[in-house]
Coordinates of C-alpha atoms and ligand atoms in Angstrom, one line a residue:
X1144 CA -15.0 1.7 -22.0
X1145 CA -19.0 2.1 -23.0
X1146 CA -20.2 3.3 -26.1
X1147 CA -23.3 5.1 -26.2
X1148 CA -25.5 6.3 -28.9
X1149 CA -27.7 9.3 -29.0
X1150 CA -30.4 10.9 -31.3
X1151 CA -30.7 14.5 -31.3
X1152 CA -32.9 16.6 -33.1
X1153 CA -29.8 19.7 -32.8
X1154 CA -26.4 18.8 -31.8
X1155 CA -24.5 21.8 -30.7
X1156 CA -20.2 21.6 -31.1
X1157 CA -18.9 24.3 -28.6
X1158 CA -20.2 25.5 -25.8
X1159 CA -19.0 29.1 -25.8
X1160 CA -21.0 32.0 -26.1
X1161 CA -22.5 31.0 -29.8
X1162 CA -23.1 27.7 -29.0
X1163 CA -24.3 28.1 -25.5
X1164 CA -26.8 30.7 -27.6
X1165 CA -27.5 28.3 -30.1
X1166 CA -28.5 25.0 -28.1
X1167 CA -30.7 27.6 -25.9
X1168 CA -32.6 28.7 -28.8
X1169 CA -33.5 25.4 -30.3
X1170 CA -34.4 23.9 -27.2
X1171 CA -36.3 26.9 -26.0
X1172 CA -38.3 26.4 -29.1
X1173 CA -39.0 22.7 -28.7
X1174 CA -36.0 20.9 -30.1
X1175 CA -34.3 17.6 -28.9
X1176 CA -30.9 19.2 -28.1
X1177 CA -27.1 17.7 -27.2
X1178 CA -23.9 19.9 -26.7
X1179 CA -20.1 19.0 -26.5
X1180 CA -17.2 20.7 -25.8
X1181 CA -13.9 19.4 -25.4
X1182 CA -13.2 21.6 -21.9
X1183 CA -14.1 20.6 -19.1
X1184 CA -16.3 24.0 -18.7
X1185 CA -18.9 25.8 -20.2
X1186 CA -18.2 29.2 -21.3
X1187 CA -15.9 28.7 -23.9
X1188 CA -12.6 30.9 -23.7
X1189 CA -14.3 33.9 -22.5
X1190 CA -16.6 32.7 -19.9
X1191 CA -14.6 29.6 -19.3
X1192 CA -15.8 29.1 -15.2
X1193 CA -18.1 31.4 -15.3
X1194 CA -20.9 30.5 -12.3
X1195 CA -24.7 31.2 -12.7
X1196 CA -25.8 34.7 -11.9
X1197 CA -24.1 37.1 -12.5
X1198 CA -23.6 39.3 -15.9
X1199 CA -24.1 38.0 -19.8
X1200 CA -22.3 34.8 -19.2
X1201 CA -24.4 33.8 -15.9
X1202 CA -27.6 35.0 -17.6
X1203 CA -26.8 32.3 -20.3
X1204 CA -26.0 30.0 -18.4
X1205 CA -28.9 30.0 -16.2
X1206 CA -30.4 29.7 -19.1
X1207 CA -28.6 27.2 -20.4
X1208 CA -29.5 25.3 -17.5
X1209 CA -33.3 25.4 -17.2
X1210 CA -33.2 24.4 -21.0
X1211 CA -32.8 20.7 -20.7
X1212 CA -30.3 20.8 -23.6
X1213 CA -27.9 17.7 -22.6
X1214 CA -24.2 19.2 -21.8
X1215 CA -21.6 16.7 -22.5
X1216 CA -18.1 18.2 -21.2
X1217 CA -14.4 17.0 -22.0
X1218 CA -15.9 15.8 -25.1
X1219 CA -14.3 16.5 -28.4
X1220 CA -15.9 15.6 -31.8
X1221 CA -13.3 14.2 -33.8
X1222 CA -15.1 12.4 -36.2
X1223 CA -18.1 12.4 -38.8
X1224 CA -17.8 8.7 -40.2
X1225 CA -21.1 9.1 -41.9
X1226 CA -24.1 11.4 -43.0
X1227 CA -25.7 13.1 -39.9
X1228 CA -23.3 11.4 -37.3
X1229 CA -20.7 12.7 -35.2
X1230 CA -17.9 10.5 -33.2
X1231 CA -16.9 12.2 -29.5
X1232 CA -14.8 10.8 -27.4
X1233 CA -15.9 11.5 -23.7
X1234 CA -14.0 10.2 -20.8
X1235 CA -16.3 7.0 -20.1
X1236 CA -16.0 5.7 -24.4
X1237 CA -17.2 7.0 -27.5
X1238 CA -20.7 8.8 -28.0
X1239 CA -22.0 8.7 -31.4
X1240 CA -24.5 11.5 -31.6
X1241 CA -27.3 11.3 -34.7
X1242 CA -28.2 14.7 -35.3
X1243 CA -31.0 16.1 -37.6
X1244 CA -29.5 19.6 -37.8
X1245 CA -25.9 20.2 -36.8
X1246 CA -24.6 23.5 -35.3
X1247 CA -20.8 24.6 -35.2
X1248 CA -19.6 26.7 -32.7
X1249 CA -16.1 25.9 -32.3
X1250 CA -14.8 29.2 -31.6
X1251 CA -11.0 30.4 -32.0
X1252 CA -7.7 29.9 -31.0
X1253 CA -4.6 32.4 -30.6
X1254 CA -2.2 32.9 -33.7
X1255 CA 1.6 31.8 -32.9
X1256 CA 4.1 33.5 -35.7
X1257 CA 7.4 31.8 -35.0
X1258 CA 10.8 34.6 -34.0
X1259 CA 13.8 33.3 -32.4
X1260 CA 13.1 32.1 -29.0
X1261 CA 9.3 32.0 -28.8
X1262 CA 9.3 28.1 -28.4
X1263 CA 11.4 28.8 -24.6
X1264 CA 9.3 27.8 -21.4
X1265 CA 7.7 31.2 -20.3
X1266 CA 6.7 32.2 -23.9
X1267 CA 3.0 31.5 -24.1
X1268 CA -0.2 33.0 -25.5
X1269 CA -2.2 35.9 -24.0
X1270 CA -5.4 34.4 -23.6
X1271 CA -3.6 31.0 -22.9
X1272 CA -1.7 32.6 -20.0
X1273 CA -4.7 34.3 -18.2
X1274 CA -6.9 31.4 -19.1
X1275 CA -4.2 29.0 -16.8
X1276 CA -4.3 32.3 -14.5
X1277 CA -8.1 31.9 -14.0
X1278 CA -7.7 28.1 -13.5
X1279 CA -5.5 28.8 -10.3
X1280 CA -1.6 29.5 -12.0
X1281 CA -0.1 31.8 -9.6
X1282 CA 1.7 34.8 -11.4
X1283 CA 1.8 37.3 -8.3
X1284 CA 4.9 39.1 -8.2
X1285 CA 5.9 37.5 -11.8
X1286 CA 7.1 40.3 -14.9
X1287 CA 5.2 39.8 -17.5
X1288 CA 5.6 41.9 -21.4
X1289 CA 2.4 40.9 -23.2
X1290 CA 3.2 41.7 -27.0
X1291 CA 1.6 40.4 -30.1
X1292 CA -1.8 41.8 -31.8
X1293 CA -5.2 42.4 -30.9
X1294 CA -7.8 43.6 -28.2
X1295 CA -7.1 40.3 -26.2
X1296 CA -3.6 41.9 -25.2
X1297 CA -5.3 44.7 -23.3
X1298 CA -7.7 41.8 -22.0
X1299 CA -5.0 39.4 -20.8
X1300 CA -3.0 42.5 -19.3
X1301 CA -5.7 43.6 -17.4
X1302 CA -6.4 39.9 -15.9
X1303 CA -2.6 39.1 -15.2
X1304 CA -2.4 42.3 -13.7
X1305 CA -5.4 41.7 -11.3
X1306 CA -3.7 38.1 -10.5
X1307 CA -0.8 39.8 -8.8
X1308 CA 1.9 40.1 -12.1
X1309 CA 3.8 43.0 -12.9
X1310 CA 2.8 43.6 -16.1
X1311 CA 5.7 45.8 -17.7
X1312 CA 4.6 46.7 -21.2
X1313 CA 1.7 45.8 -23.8
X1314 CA 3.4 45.4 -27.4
X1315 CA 0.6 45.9 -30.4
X1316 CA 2.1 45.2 -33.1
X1317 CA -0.7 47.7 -34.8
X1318 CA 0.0 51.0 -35.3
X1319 CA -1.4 53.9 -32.9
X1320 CA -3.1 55.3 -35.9
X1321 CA -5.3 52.2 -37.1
X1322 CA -5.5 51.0 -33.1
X1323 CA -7.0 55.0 -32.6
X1324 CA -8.9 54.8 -35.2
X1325 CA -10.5 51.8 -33.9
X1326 CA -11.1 52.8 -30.4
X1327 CA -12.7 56.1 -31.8
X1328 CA -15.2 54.1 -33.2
X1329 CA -16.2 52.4 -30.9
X1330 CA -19.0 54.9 -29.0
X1331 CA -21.3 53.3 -32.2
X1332 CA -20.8 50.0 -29.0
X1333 CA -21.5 51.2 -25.7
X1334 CA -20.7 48.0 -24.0
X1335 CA -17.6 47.7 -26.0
X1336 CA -16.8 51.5 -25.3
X1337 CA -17.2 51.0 -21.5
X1338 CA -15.0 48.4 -21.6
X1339 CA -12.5 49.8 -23.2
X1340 CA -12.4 52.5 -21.0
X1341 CA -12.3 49.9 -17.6
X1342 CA -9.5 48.0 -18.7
X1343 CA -7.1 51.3 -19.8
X1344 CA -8.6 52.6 -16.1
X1345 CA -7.1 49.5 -14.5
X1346 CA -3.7 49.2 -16.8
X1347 CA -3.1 52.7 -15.8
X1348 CA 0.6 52.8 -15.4
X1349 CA 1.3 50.6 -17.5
X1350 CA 2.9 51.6 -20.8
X1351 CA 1.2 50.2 -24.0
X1352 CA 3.1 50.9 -26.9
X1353 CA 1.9 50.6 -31.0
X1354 CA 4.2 49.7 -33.8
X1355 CA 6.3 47.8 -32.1
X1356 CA 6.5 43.8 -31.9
X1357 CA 9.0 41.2 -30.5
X1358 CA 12.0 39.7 -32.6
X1359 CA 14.1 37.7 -29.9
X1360 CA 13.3 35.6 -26.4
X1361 CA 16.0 35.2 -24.7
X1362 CA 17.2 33.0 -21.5
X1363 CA 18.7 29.7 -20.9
X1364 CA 16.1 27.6 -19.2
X1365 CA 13.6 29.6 -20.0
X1366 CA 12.9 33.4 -21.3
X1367 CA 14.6 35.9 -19.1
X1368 CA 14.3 38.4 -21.7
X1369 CA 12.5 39.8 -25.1
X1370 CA 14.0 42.1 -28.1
X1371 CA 11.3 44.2 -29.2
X1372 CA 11.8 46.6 -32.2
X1373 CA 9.5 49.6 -33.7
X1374 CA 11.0 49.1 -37.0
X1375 CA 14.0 51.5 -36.2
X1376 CA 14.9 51.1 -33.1
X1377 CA 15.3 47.4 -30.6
X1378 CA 15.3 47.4 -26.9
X1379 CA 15.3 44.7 -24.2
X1380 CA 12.6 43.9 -21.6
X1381 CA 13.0 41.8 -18.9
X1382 CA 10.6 39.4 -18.1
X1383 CA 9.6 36.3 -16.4
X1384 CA 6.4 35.4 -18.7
X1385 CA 6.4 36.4 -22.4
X1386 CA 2.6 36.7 -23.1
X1387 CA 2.4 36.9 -26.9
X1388 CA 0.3 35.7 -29.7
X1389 CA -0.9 37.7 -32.8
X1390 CA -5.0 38.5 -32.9
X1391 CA -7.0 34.7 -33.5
X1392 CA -7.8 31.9 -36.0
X1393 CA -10.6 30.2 -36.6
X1394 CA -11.5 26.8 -35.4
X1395 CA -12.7 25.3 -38.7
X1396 CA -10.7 22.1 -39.0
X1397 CA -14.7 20.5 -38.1
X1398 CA -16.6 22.4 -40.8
X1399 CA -13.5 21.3 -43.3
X1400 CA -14.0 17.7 -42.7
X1401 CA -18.0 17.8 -43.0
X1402 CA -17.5 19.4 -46.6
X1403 CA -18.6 23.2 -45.4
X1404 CA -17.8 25.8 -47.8
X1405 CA -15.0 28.2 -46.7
X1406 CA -14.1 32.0 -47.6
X1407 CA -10.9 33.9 -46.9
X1408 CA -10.4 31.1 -44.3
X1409 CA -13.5 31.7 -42.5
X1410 CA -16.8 29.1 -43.1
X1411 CA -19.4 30.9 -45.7
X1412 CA -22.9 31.2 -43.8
X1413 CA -26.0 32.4 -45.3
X1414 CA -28.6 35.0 -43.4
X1415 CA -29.7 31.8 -41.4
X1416 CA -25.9 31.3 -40.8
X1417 CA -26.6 27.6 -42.5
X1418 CA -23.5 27.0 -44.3
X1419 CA -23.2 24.9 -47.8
X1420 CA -23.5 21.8 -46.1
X1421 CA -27.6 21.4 -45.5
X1422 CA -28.7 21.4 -42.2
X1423 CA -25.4 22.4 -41.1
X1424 CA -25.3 25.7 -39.4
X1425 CA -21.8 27.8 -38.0
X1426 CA -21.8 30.6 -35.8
X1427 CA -19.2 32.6 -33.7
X1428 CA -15.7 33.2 -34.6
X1429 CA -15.4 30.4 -37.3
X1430 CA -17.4 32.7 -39.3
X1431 CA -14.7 35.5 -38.3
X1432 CA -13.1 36.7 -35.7
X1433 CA -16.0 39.5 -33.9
X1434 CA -16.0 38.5 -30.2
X1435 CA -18.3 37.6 -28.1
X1436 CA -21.2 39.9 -28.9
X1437 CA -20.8 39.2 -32.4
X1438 CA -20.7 34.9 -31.7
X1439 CA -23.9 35.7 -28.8
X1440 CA -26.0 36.7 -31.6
X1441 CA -25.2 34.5 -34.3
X1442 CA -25.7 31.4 -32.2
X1443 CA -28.9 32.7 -31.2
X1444 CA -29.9 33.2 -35.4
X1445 CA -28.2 29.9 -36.0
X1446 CA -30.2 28.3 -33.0
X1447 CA -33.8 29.4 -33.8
X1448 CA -32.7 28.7 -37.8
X1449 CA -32.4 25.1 -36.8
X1450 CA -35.5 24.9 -34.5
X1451 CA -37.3 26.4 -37.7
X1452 CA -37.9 29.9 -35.9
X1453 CA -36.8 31.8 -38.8
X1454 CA -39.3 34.8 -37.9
X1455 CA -37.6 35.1 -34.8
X1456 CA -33.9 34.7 -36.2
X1457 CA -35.2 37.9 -38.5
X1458 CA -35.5 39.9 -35.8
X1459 CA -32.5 39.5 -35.1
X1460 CA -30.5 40.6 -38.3
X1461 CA -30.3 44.2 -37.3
X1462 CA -28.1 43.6 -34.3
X1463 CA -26.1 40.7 -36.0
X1464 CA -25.4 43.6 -38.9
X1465 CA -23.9 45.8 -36.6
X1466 CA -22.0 43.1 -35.0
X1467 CA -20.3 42.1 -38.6
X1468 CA -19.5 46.1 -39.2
X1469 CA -17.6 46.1 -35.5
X1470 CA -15.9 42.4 -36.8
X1471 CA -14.8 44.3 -39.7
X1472 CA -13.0 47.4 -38.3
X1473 CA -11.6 44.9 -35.8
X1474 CA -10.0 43.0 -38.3
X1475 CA -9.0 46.3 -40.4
X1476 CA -7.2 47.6 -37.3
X1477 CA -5.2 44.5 -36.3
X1478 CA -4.3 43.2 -39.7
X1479 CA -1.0 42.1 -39.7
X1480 CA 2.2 43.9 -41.0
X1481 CA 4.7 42.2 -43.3
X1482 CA 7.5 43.1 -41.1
X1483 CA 6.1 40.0 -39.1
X1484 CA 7.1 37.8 -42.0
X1485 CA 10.8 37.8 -41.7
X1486 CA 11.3 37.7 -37.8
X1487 CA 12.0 33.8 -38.2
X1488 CA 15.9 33.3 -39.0
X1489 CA 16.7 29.7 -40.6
X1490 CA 17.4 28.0 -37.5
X1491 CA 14.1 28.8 -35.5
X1492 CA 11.3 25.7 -35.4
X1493 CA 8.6 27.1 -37.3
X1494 CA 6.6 23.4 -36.4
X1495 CA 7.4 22.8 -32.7
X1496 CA 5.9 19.5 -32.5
X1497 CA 8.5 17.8 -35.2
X1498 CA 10.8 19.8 -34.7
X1499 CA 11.5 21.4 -38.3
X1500 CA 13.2 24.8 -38.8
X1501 CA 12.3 27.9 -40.9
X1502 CA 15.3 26.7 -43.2
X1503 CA 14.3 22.7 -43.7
X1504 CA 10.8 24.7 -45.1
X1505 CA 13.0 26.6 -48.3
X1506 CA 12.1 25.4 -51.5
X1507 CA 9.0 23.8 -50.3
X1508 CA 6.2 25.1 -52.3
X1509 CA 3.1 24.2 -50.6
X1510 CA 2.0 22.6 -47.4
X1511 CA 1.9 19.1 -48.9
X1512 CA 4.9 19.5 -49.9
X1513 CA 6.5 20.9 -46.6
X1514 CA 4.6 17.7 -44.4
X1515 CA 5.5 15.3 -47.2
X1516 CA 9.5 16.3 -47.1
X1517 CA 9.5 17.7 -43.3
X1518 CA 6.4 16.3 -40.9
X1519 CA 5.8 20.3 -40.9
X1520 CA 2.2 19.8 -39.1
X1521 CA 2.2 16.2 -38.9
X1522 CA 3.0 16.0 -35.3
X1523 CA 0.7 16.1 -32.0
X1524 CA -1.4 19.1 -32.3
X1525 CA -1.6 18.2 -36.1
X1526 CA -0.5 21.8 -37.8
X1527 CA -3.0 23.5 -35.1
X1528 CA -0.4 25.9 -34.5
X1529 CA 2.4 26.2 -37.2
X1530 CA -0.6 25.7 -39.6
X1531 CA -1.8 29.4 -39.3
X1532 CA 2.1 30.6 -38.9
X1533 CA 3.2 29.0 -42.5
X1534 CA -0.3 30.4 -43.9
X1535 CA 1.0 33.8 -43.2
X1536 CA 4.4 32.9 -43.7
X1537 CA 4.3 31.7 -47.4
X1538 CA 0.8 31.5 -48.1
X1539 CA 0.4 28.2 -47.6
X1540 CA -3.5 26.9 -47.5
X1541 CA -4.5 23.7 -45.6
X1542 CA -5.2 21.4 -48.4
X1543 CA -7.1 18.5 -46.5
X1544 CA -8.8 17.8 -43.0
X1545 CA -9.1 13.7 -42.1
X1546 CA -10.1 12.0 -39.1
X1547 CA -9.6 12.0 -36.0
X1548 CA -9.5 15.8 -35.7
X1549 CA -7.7 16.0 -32.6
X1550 CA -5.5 13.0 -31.2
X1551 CA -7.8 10.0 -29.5
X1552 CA -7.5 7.1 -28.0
X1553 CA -6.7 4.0 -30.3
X1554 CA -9.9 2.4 -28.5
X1555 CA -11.8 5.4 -30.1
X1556 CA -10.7 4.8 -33.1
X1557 CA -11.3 1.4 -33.1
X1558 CA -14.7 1.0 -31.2
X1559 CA -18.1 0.3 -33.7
X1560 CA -20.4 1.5 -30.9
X1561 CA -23.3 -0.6 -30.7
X1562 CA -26.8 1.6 -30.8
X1563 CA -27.5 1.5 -27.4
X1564 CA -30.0 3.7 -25.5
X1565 CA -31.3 6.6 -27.6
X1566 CA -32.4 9.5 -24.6
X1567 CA -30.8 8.4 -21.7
X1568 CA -27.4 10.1 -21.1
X1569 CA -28.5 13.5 -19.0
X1570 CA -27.3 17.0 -18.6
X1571 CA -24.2 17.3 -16.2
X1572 CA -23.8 21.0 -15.9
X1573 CA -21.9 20.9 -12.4
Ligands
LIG1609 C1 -7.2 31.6 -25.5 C2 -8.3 32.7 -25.7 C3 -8.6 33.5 -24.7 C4 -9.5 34.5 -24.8 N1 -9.8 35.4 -23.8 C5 -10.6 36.4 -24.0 C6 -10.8 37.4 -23.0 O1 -10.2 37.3 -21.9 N2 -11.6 38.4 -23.2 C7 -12.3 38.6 -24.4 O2 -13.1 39.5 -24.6 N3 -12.2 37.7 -25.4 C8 -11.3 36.6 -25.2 N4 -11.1 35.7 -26.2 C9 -11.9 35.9 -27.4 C10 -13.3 35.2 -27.1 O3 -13.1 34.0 -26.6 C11 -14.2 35.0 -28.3 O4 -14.5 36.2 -28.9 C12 -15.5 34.4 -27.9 O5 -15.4 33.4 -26.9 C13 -16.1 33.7 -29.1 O6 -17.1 32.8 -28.8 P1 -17.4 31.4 -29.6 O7 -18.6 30.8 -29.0 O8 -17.4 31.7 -31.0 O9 -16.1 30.5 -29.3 P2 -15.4 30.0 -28.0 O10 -15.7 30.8 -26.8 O11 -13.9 29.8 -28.4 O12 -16.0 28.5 -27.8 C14 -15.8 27.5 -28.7 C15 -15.7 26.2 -27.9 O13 -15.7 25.1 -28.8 C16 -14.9 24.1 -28.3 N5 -14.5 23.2 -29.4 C17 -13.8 23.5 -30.5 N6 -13.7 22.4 -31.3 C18 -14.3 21.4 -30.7 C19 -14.5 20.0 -31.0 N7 -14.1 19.4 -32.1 N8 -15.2 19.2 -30.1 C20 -15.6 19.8 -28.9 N9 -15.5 21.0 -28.6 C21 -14.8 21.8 -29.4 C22 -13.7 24.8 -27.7 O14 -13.0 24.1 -26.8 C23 -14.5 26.0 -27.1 O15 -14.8 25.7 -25.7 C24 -10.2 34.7 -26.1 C25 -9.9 33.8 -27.1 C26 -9.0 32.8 -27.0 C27 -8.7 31.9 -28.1

């Protein structure tokens, strides 16, 4: 396995829409610029295989790709063993990547909140389920009840349903007050508006119901079958998919280890979106959960910030403002109800991974705690996703982020890589 080692005057983490912004920007204006991301794609999860051409995401990526920025895909940053260095492992060996200014862009991830049966085969994420949908998973003629919280439960509905499923009921866990309130709103974003109004055109039929959420999955090999409840009354769906996950977290387990002060959760960014680390910049949903528009335009700020453009990054405050007010009365609208607190009874796994139940969690009083007496988190996707579930559950902060960040090869973690070549490796968009 070679090591290589690269300077960079901007190293970009993520190649969705912020960072695909971000590494355009700086290089545009004259920067030295290297990009990871751990998929093998750009695009991130909303444009994930999106071709040039067509739309926003083929207008960035053009972009993207007359930029010279170097692309490195299926390559996760896992570590930062020193100032102004970043370990990724790629699949040819570790690249250490020197970088003068540093950009995050490590987007989101869906929000797992643990009832009885969610661990069966068949009960998956929204976004995660059309995201294996739009890599080829056939789920023609499949039943599918997406349930959960958030605008990506209209999204996913909408693509399943073009894939062929039989999409039987959306479950918004919202109620139709806060979610109309929301949508009324929205004429203040005519792309967001238009959108909207698409995806209810093409989910006509199909029933989408606020206030109501899942309690029970059901089946014996896998889910056959989901409770759902409105707080007074519970019904049965059948189903062959369970599509549910509850609105989005933020990928900041990065910005943690490099020291980056955090706020309710998300990473604090000033006007430049640099963040308390200098010369560290964040953009996109680990500054909050906004969506795409709202990550395009702070990885363009964050992207001239770093290439020194600041005068151009200005210009763009307006927009980003408007952005931050839509993030807000997104988040208003989908906030989570306490109901969703006590859907776990003490024999369901609240850490899937190491297998520990709600009950082996009682009379732990902090996350420490709960990994020191249980593993809670300690196990392959290392509290990824019972991390957010026990935050909500019992208010439960992460208290530390070490290295490696996501699970490596022991040669990774082992490998000093020489300092080899310093501009070689080239851009592999294909
Ligand atoms: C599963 C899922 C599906 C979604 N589907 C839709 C949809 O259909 N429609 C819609 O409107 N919105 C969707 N969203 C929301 C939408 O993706 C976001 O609003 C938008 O993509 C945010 O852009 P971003 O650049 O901030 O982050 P992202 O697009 O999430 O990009 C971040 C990238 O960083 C990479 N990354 C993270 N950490 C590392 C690391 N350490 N090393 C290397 N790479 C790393 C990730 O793999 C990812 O590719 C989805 C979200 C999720 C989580």
């Amino acid at each position: 396995m070679a090591n290589q080692r690269l300077q960079s005057d901007v190293v970009v983490v993520g190649a969705g829409p912020a960072g695909i912004a971000a590494a355009c920007m700086a290089a545009e204006n004259g920067r030295k610029v290297a990009m990871v991301d751990n998929s093998p794609w750009l695009g991130g999860q909303i444009w994930r295989g999106a071709h040039s051409g067509r739309g926003p995401a083929g207008h960035w990526i053009d972009r993207l790709q007359k930029s010279g920025v170097s692309v490195f895909s299926s390559a996760t940053a896992f570590a930062a063993p020193a100032s102004h260095v970043l370990l990724v492992e790629t699949p040819d060996g570790v690249l250490e990547l020197d970088w003068k200014k540093l950009i995050l862009a490590t987007g989101a991830r869906e929000r797992f909140l643990p009832f009885p049966g969610w661990t069966l085969p068949g009960v998956v994420g929204p976004g995660g389920l059309y995201a294996m949908v739009k890599s080829g998973w056939p789920v023609a003629g499949k039943q599918v009840v997406v349930a959960g919280d958030g605008p990506l439960l209209l999204a996913a509905a909408d693509g399943l349903r073009q894939a062929g499923a039989r999409v039987s009921l959306v479950a918004e866990q919202a109620d139709w007050g806060q979610v109309m309130r929301f949508g009324m709103g929205l004429w203040r974003y005519p792309g967001k508006l238009l959108q909207g109004v698409g995806v209810k055109a093409r989910l006509l039929g199909v029933p989408y119901r606020c206030g109501c959420w899942p309690v029970k999955a059901e089946g014996t090999a896998r889910v056959e079958s989901v409770t759902l409840t409105n707080g007074s009354r519970s019904w049965s769906e059948d189903c062959d998919y369970l599509a549910c996950g509850f609105h989005l977290v933020p990928n900041v387990e990065l910005p943690c280890l490099l020291g980056c002060d955090m706020a309710n959760g998300f990473v604090r960014v000033d006007e430049f979106q640099l963040t308390s680390v200098p010369e560290v910049f964040c953009a996109g949903e680990p500054t909050g959960i906004g969506g795409a528009d709202c990550a395009l335009v702070e990885g363009q700020v964050a992207g001239l910030a770093a290439a020194r453009a600041e005068d151009q990054a200005r210009i763009l405050f307006g927009q980003r403002a408007a952005w931050h007010r839509f993030r807000a009365s997104l988040n208003q609208a989908f906030a989570l109800r306490p109901e969703l607190r006590h859907l776990a009874t003490p024999d369901t796994f609240v850490c899937r991974c190491e297998d520990v139940r709600y009950a082996d969690l009682k009379g732990c009083e902090s996350l420490r705690a709960a990994r020191l007496h249980t593993r809670c988190g300690m196990g392959s996707c290392q509290g990824r996703t019972c991390g957010a579930a026990v935050q909500f559950l019992f208010g439960w902060e992460t208290d530390s982020v070490r290295p490696p960040l996501f699970p490596v090869r022991l040669a990774s973690l082992a490998d000093k890589s020489p300092p080899l070549d310093k501009h070689t490796l080239q851009t592999d968009n294909s």
